[in-house]
């Protein structure tokens, strides 16, 4: 067999967005790779077309893998997401089609928890608002209440969604800032993990009512859609801050903009948005919100580790039949 024939025999994969050249090079050792160095945003039809004859796809969280695409891509065997969240995958449809999904957990936990805490502090201490004021040349003198915000230390930290990232935020709050930590989750943590995080389980209503700062770290699904809307915001303290580093759609952004304008709550920090990268126009006009463009896991070492994990899932499954972080392991038994 000559080298050209050997190359032809490699499984074919698509990398849907621009990623680290070294990760592309690693994948190219095993696969016939089509990458996207210009980082073009493909339509669903273009993605489907590019997946023809390909066994694997490296996705980054924005590409929708649904029943329609799967039906049109019969050679596809694995979709490897470079994200811990995978609400871009219709997992039931993938399982039905015998297509494995993988995500990128663990490698981003501490980086994302760091960012959640940074966004919480920036929000409670009004850093963005104060910086805009300074840059605009409005700072002419000291004032006793200028940009007075809310304390972090000693406050009650509420966490909705207590997976690995939620636990990381709890540890930072309890051990770094002496916060009282309460959480709500679909299922209660075991006693040892609760003790390690110094966190107490409460019902959702108590969480909303008691938290001085509420951080959202739950996965997005039909059941968490608008988990925080007008009714929930109305139950929170008027001095409270809300931070969303989970997914757009968990918060009703229109209702949040109204609540921020009416001071139903004091402030919000948002890294994720409904329909992002579009941002609800009313959020852009209220001053008491800190807005960042979905960067909670964005440090170079963490993004590189996420990309390597997605690549290792493709290699692990298509070459060795051993994916590292399968989401629907039922496919492996098929
Ligand atoms: C980022 O939002 C992720 O899910 O990794």
mmCIF file of C-alpha atoms and ligand atoms in Angstrom:
data_model
loop_
_atom_site.group_PDB
_atom_site.id
_atom_site.type_symbol
_atom_site.label_atom_id
_atom_site.label_comp_id
_atom_site.label_asym_id
_atom_site.label_seq_id
_atom_site.Cartn_x
_atom_site.Cartn_y
_atom_site.Cartn_z
ATOM 1 C CA UNK A 1 0.000 0.000 0.000
ATOM 2 C CA UNK A 2 1.520 3.343 -0.972
ATOM 3 C CA UNK A 3 1.402 6.397 1.377
ATOM 4 C CA UNK A 4 -1.458 7.993 -0.580
ATOM 5 C CA UNK A 5 -3.589 4.911 -0.142
ATOM 6 C CA UNK A 6 -2.731 4.801 3.580
ATOM 7 C CA UNK A 7 -3.779 8.440 3.971
ATOM 8 C CA UNK A 8 -7.052 7.615 2.222
ATOM 9 C CA UNK A 9 -7.754 4.925 4.774
ATOM 10 C CA UNK A 10 -7.631 7.298 7.738
ATOM 11 C CA UNK A 11 -11.033 8.120 9.258
ATOM 12 C CA UNK A 12 -12.270 11.523 8.154
ATOM 13 C CA UNK A 13 -13.121 14.217 10.648
ATOM 14 C CA UNK A 14 -14.267 17.817 10.549
ATOM 15 C CA UNK A 15 -13.124 20.520 12.961
ATOM 16 C CA UNK A 16 -16.006 22.975 12.966
ATOM 17 C CA UNK A 17 -14.216 26.071 14.300
ATOM 18 C CA UNK A 18 -10.679 27.490 14.419
ATOM 19 C CA UNK A 19 -8.690 25.815 17.195
ATOM 20 C CA UNK A 20 -5.087 25.490 18.369
ATOM 21 C CA UNK A 21 -2.766 24.471 15.454
ATOM 22 C CA UNK A 22 -1.011 21.919 17.699
ATOM 23 C CA UNK A 23 -4.339 20.168 18.345
ATOM 24 C CA UNK A 24 -5.088 20.088 14.610
ATOM 25 C CA UNK A 25 -1.599 18.630 14.057
ATOM 26 C CA UNK A 26 -2.269 15.930 16.660
ATOM 27 C CA UNK A 27 -5.574 15.026 15.006
ATOM 28 C CA UNK A 28 -3.921 14.976 11.575
ATOM 29 C CA UNK A 29 -1.646 12.150 12.754
ATOM 30 C CA UNK A 30 -4.720 9.923 12.977
ATOM 31 C CA UNK A 31 -7.323 11.417 10.679
ATOM 32 C CA UNK A 32 -7.956 13.001 7.339
ATOM 33 C CA UNK A 33 -8.865 16.419 8.743
ATOM 34 C CA UNK A 34 -10.862 19.288 7.328
ATOM 35 C CA UNK A 35 -10.413 22.273 9.625
ATOM 36 C CA UNK A 36 -11.787 25.799 9.629
ATOM 37 C CA UNK A 37 -8.775 28.128 9.987
ATOM 38 C CA UNK A 38 -10.798 31.208 8.976
ATOM 39 C CA UNK A 39 -13.282 30.391 11.774
ATOM 40 C CA UNK A 40 -16.215 30.765 9.373
ATOM 41 C CA UNK A 41 -19.628 30.313 10.994
ATOM 42 C CA UNK A 42 -21.326 27.639 8.909
ATOM 43 C CA UNK A 43 -25.054 27.348 8.482
ATOM 44 C CA UNK A 44 -26.696 24.081 9.441
ATOM 45 C CA UNK A 45 -26.846 23.171 5.720
ATOM 46 C CA UNK A 46 -23.119 23.913 5.277
ATOM 47 C CA UNK A 47 -22.226 21.889 8.375
ATOM 48 C CA UNK A 48 -24.333 18.977 7.104
ATOM 49 C CA UNK A 49 -22.677 19.205 3.693
ATOM 50 C CA UNK A 50 -19.163 19.302 5.180
ATOM 51 C CA UNK A 51 -19.931 16.246 7.322
ATOM 52 C CA UNK A 52 -20.699 14.013 4.337
ATOM 53 C CA UNK A 53 -18.490 10.921 4.500
ATOM 54 C CA UNK A 54 -16.971 12.000 7.849
ATOM 55 C CA UNK A 55 -16.943 9.810 10.939
ATOM 56 C CA UNK A 56 -16.176 12.463 13.521
ATOM 57 C CA UNK A 57 -16.721 16.129 14.234
ATOM 58 C CA UNK A 58 -14.944 18.417 16.694
ATOM 59 C CA UNK A 59 -17.518 20.940 17.892
ATOM 60 C CA UNK A 60 -17.132 23.891 20.223
ATOM 61 C CA UNK A 61 -20.577 24.189 21.769
ATOM 62 C CA UNK A 62 -22.256 26.308 19.100
ATOM 63 C CA UNK A 63 -22.881 23.667 16.443
ATOM 64 C CA UNK A 64 -26.310 22.052 16.668
ATOM 65 C CA UNK A 65 -26.310 18.261 16.324
ATOM 66 C CA UNK A 66 -29.951 17.249 15.917
ATOM 67 C CA UNK A 67 -32.038 14.477 14.387
ATOM 68 C CA UNK A 68 -32.208 16.182 10.996
ATOM 69 C CA UNK A 69 -28.443 16.563 10.722
ATOM 70 C CA UNK A 70 -27.863 13.011 11.969
ATOM 71 C CA UNK A 71 -30.269 11.578 9.391
ATOM 72 C CA UNK A 72 -28.355 13.403 6.665
ATOM 73 C CA UNK A 73 -24.914 12.274 7.921
ATOM 74 C CA UNK A 74 -25.080 8.464 8.120
ATOM 75 C CA UNK A 75 -21.293 8.029 8.412
ATOM 76 C CA UNK A 76 -21.033 10.125 11.562
ATOM 77 C CA UNK A 77 -19.970 8.173 14.676
ATOM 78 C CA UNK A 78 -18.841 10.781 17.195
ATOM 79 C CA UNK A 79 -19.352 14.462 18.021
ATOM 80 C CA UNK A 80 -16.720 15.730 20.452
ATOM 81 C CA UNK A 81 -17.625 19.001 22.161
ATOM 82 C CA UNK A 82 -14.865 21.321 23.381
ATOM 83 C CA UNK A 83 -17.170 22.441 26.212
ATOM 84 C CA UNK A 84 -18.508 20.918 29.382
ATOM 85 C CA UNK A 85 -22.062 22.011 28.473
ATOM 86 C CA UNK A 86 -23.644 20.077 25.624
ATOM 87 C CA UNK A 87 -27.082 21.578 25.120
ATOM 88 C CA UNK A 88 -26.113 21.882 21.420
ATOM 89 C CA UNK A 89 -26.405 18.068 21.257
ATOM 90 C CA UNK A 90 -29.732 16.274 21.046
ATOM 91 C CA UNK A 91 -28.409 13.346 23.054
ATOM 92 C CA UNK A 92 -31.554 11.223 22.625
ATOM 93 C CA UNK A 93 -31.376 11.612 18.840
ATOM 94 C CA UNK A 94 -27.644 10.858 18.879
ATOM 95 C CA UNK A 95 -28.176 7.693 20.914
ATOM 96 C CA UNK A 96 -30.986 6.621 18.579
ATOM 97 C CA UNK A 97 -28.651 7.176 15.615
ATOM 98 C CA UNK A 98 -25.784 5.330 17.331
ATOM 99 C CA UNK A 99 -23.658 8.492 17.447
ATOM 100 C CA UNK A 100 -21.482 9.078 20.495
ATOM 101 C CA UNK A 101 -21.323 12.484 22.141
ATOM 102 C CA UNK A 102 -18.438 13.560 24.358
ATOM 103 C CA UNK A 103 -17.864 16.759 26.347
ATOM 104 C CA UNK A 104 -14.897 18.354 28.120
ATOM 105 C CA UNK A 105 -15.495 18.217 31.883
ATOM 106 C CA UNK A 106 -13.041 18.617 34.785
ATOM 107 C CA UNK A 107 -10.237 20.380 32.918
ATOM 108 C CA UNK A 108 -12.132 23.689 33.157
ATOM 109 C CA UNK A 109 -13.605 23.387 36.651
ATOM 110 C CA UNK A 110 -11.190 25.567 38.640
ATOM 111 C CA UNK A 111 -10.725 28.157 35.877
ATOM 112 C CA UNK A 112 -14.484 28.538 35.509
ATOM 113 C CA UNK A 113 -15.004 28.736 39.265
ATOM 114 C CA UNK A 114 -12.309 31.459 39.411
ATOM 115 C CA UNK A 115 -14.207 33.418 36.781
ATOM 116 C CA UNK A 116 -17.553 32.944 38.531
ATOM 117 C CA UNK A 117 -16.030 34.417 41.629
ATOM 118 C CA UNK A 118 -14.394 37.254 39.701
ATOM 119 C CA UNK A 119 -17.719 38.115 38.072
ATOM 120 C CA UNK A 120 -19.455 37.965 41.442
ATOM 121 C CA UNK A 121 -16.929 40.381 42.937
ATOM 122 C CA UNK A 122 -17.001 42.736 39.955
ATOM 123 C CA UNK A 123 -20.795 42.779 40.143
ATOM 124 C CA UNK A 124 -21.226 43.198 43.889
ATOM 125 C CA UNK A 125 -18.496 45.852 44.055
ATOM 126 C CA UNK A 126 -19.751 47.648 40.920
ATOM 127 C CA UNK A 127 -16.394 47.575 39.162
ATOM 128 C CA UNK A 128 -17.605 47.923 35.572
ATOM 129 C CA UNK A 129 -19.924 50.805 36.388
ATOM 130 C CA UNK A 130 -17.158 52.575 38.322
ATOM 131 C CA UNK A 131 -14.634 52.061 35.536
ATOM 132 C CA UNK A 132 -16.990 53.485 32.900
ATOM 133 C CA UNK A 133 -17.555 56.512 35.152
ATOM 134 C CA UNK A 134 -13.810 57.074 35.493
ATOM 135 C CA UNK A 135 -13.066 56.590 31.780
ATOM 136 C CA UNK A 136 -15.854 59.032 30.916
ATOM 137 C CA UNK A 137 -14.053 61.712 32.959
ATOM 138 C CA UNK A 138 -16.798 62.035 35.579
ATOM 139 C CA UNK A 139 -14.493 61.487 38.594
ATOM 140 C CA UNK A 140 -13.939 64.924 40.051
ATOM 141 C CA UNK A 141 -14.167 64.275 43.809
ATOM 142 C CA UNK A 142 -14.648 61.716 46.605
ATOM 143 C CA UNK A 143 -18.170 61.003 47.802
ATOM 144 C CA UNK A 144 -19.112 58.929 50.842
ATOM 145 C CA UNK A 145 -21.454 56.655 48.881
ATOM 146 C CA UNK A 146 -19.715 56.641 45.514
ATOM 147 C CA UNK A 147 -20.181 53.168 43.961
ATOM 148 C CA UNK A 148 -20.906 51.657 47.360
ATOM 149 C CA UNK A 149 -21.741 48.032 46.706
ATOM 150 C CA UNK A 150 -22.352 44.844 48.656
ATOM 151 C CA UNK A 151 -19.854 42.914 50.768
ATOM 152 C CA UNK A 152 -18.715 39.489 49.687
ATOM 153 C CA UNK A 153 -16.986 38.373 52.896
ATOM 154 C CA UNK A 154 -19.374 37.069 55.510
ATOM 155 C CA UNK A 155 -22.357 37.245 53.126
ATOM 156 C CA UNK A 156 -24.643 34.363 52.192
ATOM 157 C CA UNK A 157 -23.626 32.775 48.894
ATOM 158 C CA UNK A 158 -26.382 30.875 47.105
ATOM 159 C CA UNK A 159 -25.507 28.397 44.376
ATOM 160 C CA UNK A 160 -28.097 26.949 42.005
ATOM 161 C CA UNK A 161 -26.619 23.823 40.393
ATOM 162 C CA UNK A 162 -24.018 22.102 42.533
ATOM 163 C CA UNK A 163 -21.877 20.138 40.097
ATOM 164 C CA UNK A 164 -18.114 20.376 39.953
ATOM 165 C CA UNK A 165 -18.037 24.102 39.125
ATOM 166 C CA UNK A 166 -20.670 24.952 41.744
ATOM 167 C CA UNK A 167 -18.600 23.098 44.317
ATOM 168 C CA UNK A 168 -15.510 25.060 43.267
ATOM 169 C CA UNK A 169 -17.376 28.314 43.816
ATOM 170 C CA UNK A 170 -18.655 27.081 47.186
ATOM 171 C CA UNK A 171 -15.097 26.264 48.341
ATOM 172 C CA UNK A 172 -13.855 29.688 47.276
ATOM 173 C CA UNK A 173 -16.705 31.419 49.093
ATOM 174 C CA UNK A 174 -16.532 29.391 52.310
ATOM 175 C CA UNK A 175 -12.770 29.109 52.669
ATOM 176 C CA UNK A 176 -11.563 32.286 51.017
ATOM 177 C CA UNK A 177 -14.221 34.742 52.094
ATOM 178 C CA UNK A 178 -15.895 33.246 55.165
ATOM 179 C CA UNK A 179 -19.249 33.109 53.391
ATOM 180 C CA UNK A 180 -22.209 31.064 54.497
ATOM 181 C CA UNK A 181 -22.888 28.773 51.539
ATOM 182 C CA UNK A 182 -26.322 27.422 50.666
ATOM 183 C CA UNK A 183 -27.187 25.521 47.506
ATOM 184 C CA UNK A 184 -30.016 23.937 45.617
ATOM 185 C CA UNK A 185 -29.565 21.100 43.156
ATOM 186 C CA UNK A 186 -31.709 18.390 41.546
ATOM 187 C CA UNK A 187 -30.154 15.943 43.991
ATOM 188 C CA UNK A 188 -28.541 16.623 47.307
ATOM 189 C CA UNK A 189 -24.757 16.089 47.599
ATOM 190 C CA UNK A 190 -23.464 13.361 49.886
ATOM 191 C CA UNK A 191 -22.580 14.467 53.400
ATOM 192 C CA UNK A 192 -18.814 14.298 52.832
ATOM 193 C CA UNK A 193 -18.976 16.598 49.789
ATOM 194 C CA UNK A 194 -21.299 19.014 51.607
ATOM 195 C CA UNK A 195 -18.829 19.129 54.499
ATOM 196 C CA UNK A 196 -15.877 19.644 52.158
ATOM 197 C CA UNK A 197 -17.660 22.563 50.448
ATOM 198 C CA UNK A 198 -19.120 23.809 53.768
ATOM 199 C CA UNK A 199 -22.445 24.042 51.938
ATOM 200 C CA UNK A 200 -25.999 23.431 53.151
ATOM 201 C CA UNK A 201 -28.801 22.127 50.963
ATOM 202 C CA UNK A 202 -31.962 24.286 50.872
ATOM 203 C CA UNK A 203 -35.123 24.416 48.762
ATOM 204 C CA UNK A 204 -35.152 26.733 45.744
ATOM 205 C CA UNK A 205 -37.435 29.265 47.441
ATOM 206 C CA UNK A 206 -35.208 29.532 50.464
ATOM 207 C CA UNK A 207 -32.193 29.881 48.200
ATOM 208 C CA UNK A 208 -33.823 32.807 46.391
ATOM 209 C CA UNK A 209 -34.986 34.459 49.608
ATOM 210 C CA UNK A 210 -31.791 34.039 51.654
ATOM 211 C CA UNK A 211 -28.920 34.529 49.197
ATOM 212 C CA UNK A 212 -27.050 37.826 49.227
ATOM 213 C CA UNK A 213 -25.330 36.621 46.076
ATOM 214 C CA UNK A 214 -26.798 33.957 43.830
ATOM 215 C CA UNK A 215 -24.590 32.157 41.296
ATOM 216 C CA UNK A 216 -26.149 29.980 38.582
ATOM 217 C CA UNK A 217 -24.122 26.954 37.534
ATOM 218 C CA UNK A 218 -26.774 24.492 36.367
ATOM 219 C CA UNK A 219 -26.950 22.842 32.944
ATOM 220 C CA UNK A 220 -29.434 24.195 30.411
ATOM 221 C CA UNK A 221 -32.331 21.947 29.427
ATOM 222 C CA UNK A 222 -36.076 22.268 28.866
ATOM 223 C CA UNK A 223 -36.521 21.957 32.638
ATOM 224 C CA UNK A 224 -34.063 24.759 33.492
ATOM 225 C CA UNK A 225 -35.391 27.137 30.811
ATOM 226 C CA UNK A 226 -36.166 30.457 32.565
ATOM 227 C CA UNK A 227 -35.445 28.909 35.980
ATOM 228 C CA UNK A 228 -34.897 32.544 36.951
ATOM 229 C CA UNK A 229 -37.698 34.767 35.658
ATOM 230 C CA UNK A 230 -39.771 37.644 37.008
ATOM 231 C CA UNK A 231 -41.362 35.537 39.790
ATOM 232 C CA UNK A 232 -37.997 34.248 41.054
ATOM 233 C CA UNK A 233 -36.343 37.676 40.848
ATOM 234 C CA UNK A 234 -39.203 39.097 42.917
ATOM 235 C CA UNK A 235 -38.370 36.629 45.698
ATOM 236 C CA UNK A 236 -34.735 37.774 45.924
ATOM 237 C CA UNK A 237 -33.436 40.474 48.270
ATOM 238 C CA UNK A 238 -33.394 43.985 46.788
ATOM 239 C CA UNK A 239 -29.704 44.116 47.767
ATOM 240 C CA UNK A 240 -28.912 40.791 46.069
ATOM 241 C CA UNK A 241 -26.642 40.142 43.115
ATOM 242 C CA UNK A 242 -27.247 37.458 40.502
ATOM 243 C CA UNK A 243 -24.440 35.857 38.481
ATOM 244 C CA UNK A 244 -25.011 33.589 35.474
ATOM 245 C CA UNK A 245 -21.993 31.644 34.195
ATOM 246 C CA UNK A 246 -24.077 28.625 33.144
ATOM 247 C CA UNK A 247 -26.044 29.084 29.923
ATOM 248 C CA UNK A 248 -28.255 31.653 28.306
ATOM 249 C CA UNK A 249 -31.930 30.747 28.596
ATOM 250 C CA UNK A 250 -31.678 29.787 32.271
ATOM 251 C CA UNK A 251 -32.412 33.449 33.040
ATOM 252 C CA UNK A 252 -35.262 35.309 31.353
ATOM 253 C CA UNK A 253 -33.045 38.179 30.185
ATOM 254 C CA UNK A 254 -35.965 40.527 29.417
ATOM 255 C CA UNK A 255 -37.371 40.038 32.924
ATOM 256 C CA UNK A 256 -33.909 40.512 34.405
ATOM 257 C CA UNK A 257 -33.444 43.838 32.617
ATOM 258 C CA UNK A 258 -36.751 45.030 34.097
ATOM 259 C CA UNK A 259 -35.739 43.810 37.573
ATOM 260 C CA UNK A 260 -32.383 45.598 37.333
ATOM 261 C CA UNK A 261 -33.997 48.829 36.169
ATOM 262 C CA UNK A 262 -36.619 48.679 38.943
ATOM 263 C CA UNK A 263 -33.976 47.660 41.519
ATOM 264 C CA UNK A 264 -35.898 44.482 42.335
ATOM 265 C CA UNK A 265 -32.356 43.158 42.776
ATOM 266 C CA UNK A 266 -29.216 45.296 43.070
ATOM 267 C CA UNK A 267 -27.040 43.984 40.245
ATOM 268 C CA UNK A 268 -26.257 41.133 37.890
ATOM 269 C CA UNK A 269 -23.144 39.666 36.288
ATOM 270 C CA UNK A 270 -23.752 37.773 33.058
ATOM 271 C CA UNK A 271 -21.307 35.732 31.002
ATOM 272 C CA UNK A 272 -24.027 33.958 28.995
ATOM 273 C CA UNK A 273 -27.130 35.219 27.215
ATOM 274 C CA UNK A 274 -30.309 34.024 25.557
ATOM 275 C CA UNK A 275 -29.585 33.898 21.820
ATOM 276 C CA UNK A 276 -25.908 34.886 22.274
ATOM 277 C CA UNK A 277 -23.838 36.421 20.785
ATOM 278 C CA UNK A 278 -26.845 38.733 20.601
ATOM 279 C CA UNK A 279 -27.553 40.434 23.931
ATOM 280 C CA UNK A 280 -30.999 41.654 24.936
ATOM 281 C CA UNK A 281 -30.897 45.394 24.109
ATOM 282 C CA UNK A 282 -32.384 46.359 27.493
ATOM 283 C CA UNK A 283 -29.441 44.738 29.276
ATOM 284 C CA UNK A 284 -27.110 47.040 27.367
ATOM 285 C CA UNK A 285 -28.805 50.128 28.735
ATOM 286 C CA UNK A 286 -29.031 49.286 32.453
ATOM 287 C CA UNK A 287 -25.970 50.353 34.447
ATOM 288 C CA UNK A 288 -26.095 47.737 37.219
ATOM 289 C CA UNK A 289 -25.027 44.763 35.137
ATOM 290 C CA UNK A 290 -21.568 43.457 34.268
ATOM 291 C CA UNK A 291 -21.524 41.794 30.838
ATOM 292 C CA UNK A 292 -18.828 39.462 29.508
ATOM 293 C CA UNK A 293 -18.821 37.464 26.239
ATOM 294 C CA UNK A 294 -18.968 33.825 27.443
ATOM 295 C CA UNK A 295 -15.347 33.665 28.634
ATOM 296 C CA UNK A 296 -15.596 31.816 31.949
ATOM 297 C CA UNK A 297 -13.253 29.017 30.826
ATOM 298 C CA UNK A 298 -11.023 31.327 28.806
ATOM 299 C CA UNK A 299 -7.454 30.966 30.007
ATOM 300 C CA UNK A 300 -4.971 29.632 27.469
ATOM 301 C CA UNK A 301 -3.956 26.552 29.516
ATOM 302 C CA UNK A 302 -7.587 25.610 30.140
ATOM 303 C CA UNK A 303 -8.768 26.183 26.582
ATOM 304 C CA UNK A 304 -5.797 24.103 25.381
ATOM 305 C CA UNK A 305 -6.672 21.316 27.834
ATOM 306 C CA UNK A 306 -10.310 21.400 26.650
ATOM 307 C CA UNK A 307 -9.218 21.169 23.001
ATOM 308 C CA UNK A 308 -6.874 18.270 23.773
ATOM 309 C CA UNK A 309 -9.643 16.452 25.630
ATOM 310 C CA UNK A 310 -12.033 16.821 22.671
ATOM 311 C CA UNK A 311 -9.263 15.602 20.337
ATOM 312 C CA UNK A 312 -8.431 12.694 22.648
ATOM 313 C CA UNK A 313 -12.087 11.683 22.620
ATOM 314 C CA UNK A 314 -12.031 11.548 18.810
ATOM 315 C CA UNK A 315 -8.796 9.538 18.803
ATOM 316 C CA UNK A 316 -9.944 7.441 21.747
ATOM 317 C CA UNK A 317 -13.191 6.434 20.070
ATOM 318 C CA UNK A 318 -12.400 6.263 16.362
ATOM 319 C CA UNK A 319 -8.944 4.703 16.737
ATOM 320 C CA UNK A 320 -9.035 2.759 20.028
ATOM 321 C CA UNK A 321 -12.794 2.400 20.698
ATOM 322 C CA UNK A 322 -12.208 3.993 24.133
ATOM 323 C CA UNK A 323 -13.583 7.547 24.452
ATOM 324 C CA UNK A 324 -12.537 9.394 27.610
ATOM 325 C CA UNK A 325 -15.707 11.278 28.544
ATOM 326 C CA UNK A 326 -18.729 9.728 26.801
ATOM 327 C CA UNK A 327 -22.129 11.352 27.350
ATOM 328 C CA UNK A 328 -24.237 8.499 26.010
ATOM 329 C CA UNK A 329 -22.209 5.351 26.778
ATOM 330 C CA UNK A 330 -25.193 3.236 25.657
ATOM 331 C CA UNK A 331 -23.791 3.786 22.133
ATOM 332 C CA UNK A 332 -20.621 1.903 23.116
ATOM 333 C CA UNK A 333 -22.640 -1.228 23.793
ATOM 334 C CA UNK A 334 -24.299 -1.184 20.359
HETATM 335 C C1 LIG B 1 -18.669 26.615 28.357
HETATM 336 O O1 LIG B 1 -19.650 27.278 28.454
HETATM 337 C C2 LIG B 1 -18.671 25.191 28.488
HETATM 338 O O2 LIG B 1 -19.756 24.579 28.568
HETATM 339 O O3 LIG B 1 -17.575 24.616 28.486
#
